[in-house]
């Protein structure tokens, strides 16, 4: 089992920045891929970014590439999502997930956090 707890969401003006954190505990070695997804009201869950715990492989959606950065701190078992140049369309609940394959597909992600709300105002 892997437990994931997100933090860092909030309200920010367009053009601003936020950093989300995801603290992982449990059998993290069994799910070496950490991903961020988001879901806006009335929309499907959308891939944002993913990273491998033991390497430098990362993957971003086109909608956030160049604005968001995913990183990890293995000593703290924590993954971060630094979000810059935020837009109103980035408003969503952001979820952290742990899985087995570096992919934008949510299916291989076995464990999910409870989500943290990010709201970007004009």
PDB file of C-alpha atoms in Angstrom:
ATOM      1  CA  UNK A   1       0.000   0.000   0.000  1.00  0.00           C
ATOM      2  CA  UNK A   2       1.049   3.572  -0.692  1.00  0.00           C
ATOM      3  CA  UNK A   3      -0.421   6.580   1.047  1.00  0.00           C
ATOM      4  CA  UNK A   4      -0.363   9.979  -0.624  1.00  0.00           C
ATOM      5  CA  UNK A   5      -1.152  13.348   0.922  1.00  0.00           C
ATOM      6  CA  UNK A   6      -1.272  16.504  -1.183  1.00  0.00           C
ATOM      7  CA  UNK A   7      -0.885  20.048   0.084  1.00  0.00           C
ATOM      8  CA  UNK A   8      -0.216  23.535  -1.213  1.00  0.00           C
ATOM      9  CA  UNK A   9      -3.383  24.332  -3.114  1.00  0.00           C
ATOM     10  CA  UNK A  10      -5.161  27.659  -2.817  1.00  0.00           C
ATOM     11  CA  UNK A  11      -6.365  30.774  -4.566  1.00  0.00           C
ATOM     12  CA  UNK A  12      -3.978  32.713  -6.791  1.00  0.00           C
ATOM     13  CA  UNK A  13      -4.313  35.425  -9.401  1.00  0.00           C
ATOM     14  CA  UNK A  14      -3.651  34.739 -13.051  1.00  0.00           C
ATOM     15  CA  UNK A  15       0.065  34.931 -13.771  1.00  0.00           C
ATOM     16  CA  UNK A  16       0.945  33.854 -10.257  1.00  0.00           C
ATOM     17  CA  UNK A  17       2.635  30.733  -8.915  1.00  0.00           C
ATOM     18  CA  UNK A  18       1.894  27.891  -6.527  1.00  0.00           C
ATOM     19  CA  UNK A  19       3.810  24.833  -5.416  1.00  0.00           C
ATOM     20  CA  UNK A  20       1.972  21.625  -4.673  1.00  0.00           C
ATOM     21  CA  UNK A  21       3.501  18.892  -2.528  1.00  0.00           C
ATOM     22  CA  UNK A  22       2.713  15.197  -2.346  1.00  0.00           C
ATOM     23  CA  UNK A  23       4.067  13.255   0.611  1.00  0.00           C
ATOM     24  CA  UNK A  24       4.268   9.517   0.004  1.00  0.00           C
ATOM     25  CA  UNK A  25       4.529   6.740   2.568  1.00  0.00           C
ATOM     26  CA  UNK A  26       4.310   2.970   2.571  1.00  0.00           C
ATOM     27  CA  UNK A  27       5.610   0.672  -0.160  1.00  0.00           C
ATOM     28  CA  UNK A  28       6.667   3.440  -2.528  1.00  0.00           C
ATOM     29  CA  UNK A  29       9.261   1.208  -4.192  1.00  0.00           C
ATOM     30  CA  UNK A  30       6.431  -0.863  -5.671  1.00  0.00           C
ATOM     31  CA  UNK A  31       5.018   2.188  -7.452  1.00  0.00           C
ATOM     32  CA  UNK A  32       8.040   4.172  -8.661  1.00  0.00           C
ATOM     33  CA  UNK A  33       6.164   6.593 -10.913  1.00  0.00           C
ATOM     34  CA  UNK A  34       4.624   9.690  -9.333  1.00  0.00           C
ATOM     35  CA  UNK A  35       2.135  11.692 -11.325  1.00  0.00           C
ATOM     36  CA  UNK A  36      -0.066  14.732 -11.034  1.00  0.00           C
ATOM     37  CA  UNK A  37      -3.526  14.822 -12.531  1.00  0.00           C
ATOM     38  CA  UNK A  38      -6.255  17.430 -12.337  1.00  0.00           C
ATOM     39  CA  UNK A  39     -10.007  17.536 -12.705  1.00  0.00           C
ATOM     40  CA  UNK A  40     -12.109  20.611 -13.300  1.00  0.00           C
ATOM     41  CA  UNK A  41     -15.880  20.657 -12.662  1.00  0.00           C
ATOM     42  CA  UNK A  42     -17.729  18.863 -15.431  1.00  0.00           C
ATOM     43  CA  UNK A  43     -14.533  17.660 -17.081  1.00  0.00           C
ATOM     44  CA  UNK A  44     -12.621  14.396 -17.161  1.00  0.00           C
ATOM     45  CA  UNK A  45      -9.501  13.826 -15.126  1.00  0.00           C
ATOM     46  CA  UNK A  46      -6.516  15.195 -17.054  1.00  0.00           C
ATOM     47  CA  UNK A  47      -2.849  14.246 -16.906  1.00  0.00           C
ATOM     48  CA  UNK A  48      -0.486  17.040 -15.864  1.00  0.00           C
ATOM     49  CA  UNK A  49       2.994  15.619 -15.243  1.00  0.00           C
ATOM     50  CA  UNK A  50       4.862  12.539 -14.032  1.00  0.00           C
ATOM     51  CA  UNK A  51       8.308  11.618 -12.781  1.00  0.00           C
ATOM     52  CA  UNK A  52      10.227   8.457 -11.901  1.00  0.00           C
ATOM     53  CA  UNK A  53      11.449   8.200  -8.289  1.00  0.00           C
ATOM     54  CA  UNK A  54      14.849   6.768  -9.209  1.00  0.00           C
ATOM     55  CA  UNK A  55      15.677   8.621 -12.370  1.00  0.00           C
ATOM     56  CA  UNK A  56      15.308  11.877 -14.154  1.00  0.00           C
ATOM     57  CA  UNK A  57      12.573  10.836 -16.562  1.00  0.00           C
ATOM     58  CA  UNK A  58       9.699  13.281 -16.676  1.00  0.00           C
ATOM     59  CA  UNK A  59       6.628  13.720 -18.829  1.00  0.00           C
ATOM     60  CA  UNK A  60       4.360  16.734 -19.190  1.00  0.00           C
ATOM     61  CA  UNK A  61       1.086  17.471 -20.882  1.00  0.00           C
ATOM     62  CA  UNK A  62       1.314  20.010 -23.679  1.00  0.00           C
ATOM     63  CA  UNK A  63      -1.003  22.339 -21.783  1.00  0.00           C
ATOM     64  CA  UNK A  64       1.479  22.840 -18.927  1.00  0.00           C
ATOM     65  CA  UNK A  65       4.835  22.300 -20.621  1.00  0.00           C
ATOM     66  CA  UNK A  66       7.109  25.253 -19.979  1.00  0.00           C
ATOM     67  CA  UNK A  67       4.961  26.537 -17.098  1.00  0.00           C
ATOM     68  CA  UNK A  68       4.913  23.633 -14.622  1.00  0.00           C
ATOM     69  CA  UNK A  69       7.864  21.673 -13.239  1.00  0.00           C
ATOM     70  CA  UNK A  70       7.665  18.322 -11.473  1.00  0.00           C
ATOM     71  CA  UNK A  71      10.453  17.352  -9.107  1.00  0.00           C
ATOM     72  CA  UNK A  72      11.116  14.964  -6.237  1.00  0.00           C
ATOM     73  CA  UNK A  73      12.988  14.807  -2.962  1.00  0.00           C
ATOM     74  CA  UNK A  74      13.760  11.160  -2.298  1.00  0.00           C
ATOM     75  CA  UNK A  75      14.996  11.841   1.229  1.00  0.00           C
ATOM     76  CA  UNK A  76      11.599  13.294   2.105  1.00  0.00           C
ATOM     77  CA  UNK A  77       9.557  10.921  -0.090  1.00  0.00           C
ATOM     78  CA  UNK A  78       7.910  13.995  -1.522  1.00  0.00           C
ATOM     79  CA  UNK A  79       7.046  15.050  -5.053  1.00  0.00           C
ATOM     80  CA  UNK A  80       6.445  18.668  -5.985  1.00  0.00           C
ATOM     81  CA  UNK A  81       4.608  20.448  -8.746  1.00  0.00           C
ATOM     82  CA  UNK A  82       5.827  24.001  -9.232  1.00  0.00           C
ATOM     83  CA  UNK A  83       3.195  25.892 -11.187  1.00  0.00           C
ATOM     84  CA  UNK A  84       3.983  29.252 -12.766  1.00  0.00           C
ATOM     85  CA  UNK A  85       2.216  31.614 -15.149  1.00  0.00           C
ATOM     86  CA  UNK A  86      -1.064  30.208 -13.905  1.00  0.00           C
ATOM     87  CA  UNK A  87      -4.194  30.696 -15.982  1.00  0.00           C
ATOM     88  CA  UNK A  88      -7.871  30.516 -15.045  1.00  0.00           C
ATOM     89  CA  UNK A  89      -8.122  27.301 -17.065  1.00  0.00           C
ATOM     90  CA  UNK A  90      -5.654  25.690 -14.629  1.00  0.00           C
ATOM     91  CA  UNK A  91      -8.392  25.820 -11.978  1.00  0.00           C
ATOM     92  CA  UNK A  92      -9.089  22.265 -10.837  1.00  0.00           C
ATOM     93  CA  UNK A  93      -8.649  19.749  -8.070  1.00  0.00           C
ATOM     94  CA  UNK A  94      -5.107  18.437  -8.362  1.00  0.00           C
ATOM     95  CA  UNK A  95      -4.425  14.821  -7.493  1.00  0.00           C
ATOM     96  CA  UNK A  96      -1.181  13.042  -6.801  1.00  0.00           C
ATOM     97  CA  UNK A  97      -0.906   9.433  -7.953  1.00  0.00           C
ATOM     98  CA  UNK A  98       1.591   6.579  -7.699  1.00  0.00           C
ATOM     99  CA  UNK A  99       1.969   3.960 -10.390  1.00  0.00           C
ATOM    100  CA  UNK A 100       4.124   1.571 -12.350  1.00  0.00           C
ATOM    101  CA  UNK A 101       4.438   3.164 -15.804  1.00  0.00           C
ATOM    102  CA  UNK A 102       5.481   6.657 -16.849  1.00  0.00           C
ATOM    103  CA  UNK A 103       2.388   7.509 -18.810  1.00  0.00           C
ATOM    104  CA  UNK A 104      -0.371  10.072 -19.209  1.00  0.00           C
ATOM    105  CA  UNK A 105      -2.962   7.317 -18.929  1.00  0.00           C
ATOM    106  CA  UNK A 106      -4.438   7.226 -15.424  1.00  0.00           C
ATOM    107  CA  UNK A 107      -5.056   3.468 -15.566  1.00  0.00           C
ATOM    108  CA  UNK A 108      -1.583   2.250 -14.394  1.00  0.00           C
ATOM    109  CA  UNK A 109      -1.678   4.542 -11.374  1.00  0.00           C
ATOM    110  CA  UNK A 110      -2.705   2.386  -8.429  1.00  0.00           C
ATOM    111  CA  UNK A 111      -2.794   4.889  -5.581  1.00  0.00           C
ATOM    112  CA  UNK A 112      -4.324   8.340  -5.367  1.00  0.00           C
ATOM    113  CA  UNK A 113      -4.337  11.185  -2.905  1.00  0.00           C
ATOM    114  CA  UNK A 114      -7.414  13.047  -1.762  1.00  0.00           C
ATOM    115  CA  UNK A 115      -6.753  16.065  -3.976  1.00  0.00           C
ATOM    116  CA  UNK A 116      -6.072  19.730  -3.365  1.00  0.00           C
ATOM    117  CA  UNK A 117      -8.015  22.614  -4.872  1.00  0.00           C
ATOM    118  CA  UNK A 118      -6.256  25.162  -7.058  1.00  0.00           C
ATOM    119  CA  UNK A 119      -8.251  28.218  -8.098  1.00  0.00           C
ATOM    120  CA  UNK A 120      -6.849  30.808 -10.472  1.00  0.00           C
ATOM    121  CA  UNK A 121      -8.719  34.119 -10.652  1.00  0.00           C
ATOM    122  CA  UNK A 122      -8.547  36.812 -13.298  1.00  0.00           C
TER     123      UNK A 122
END
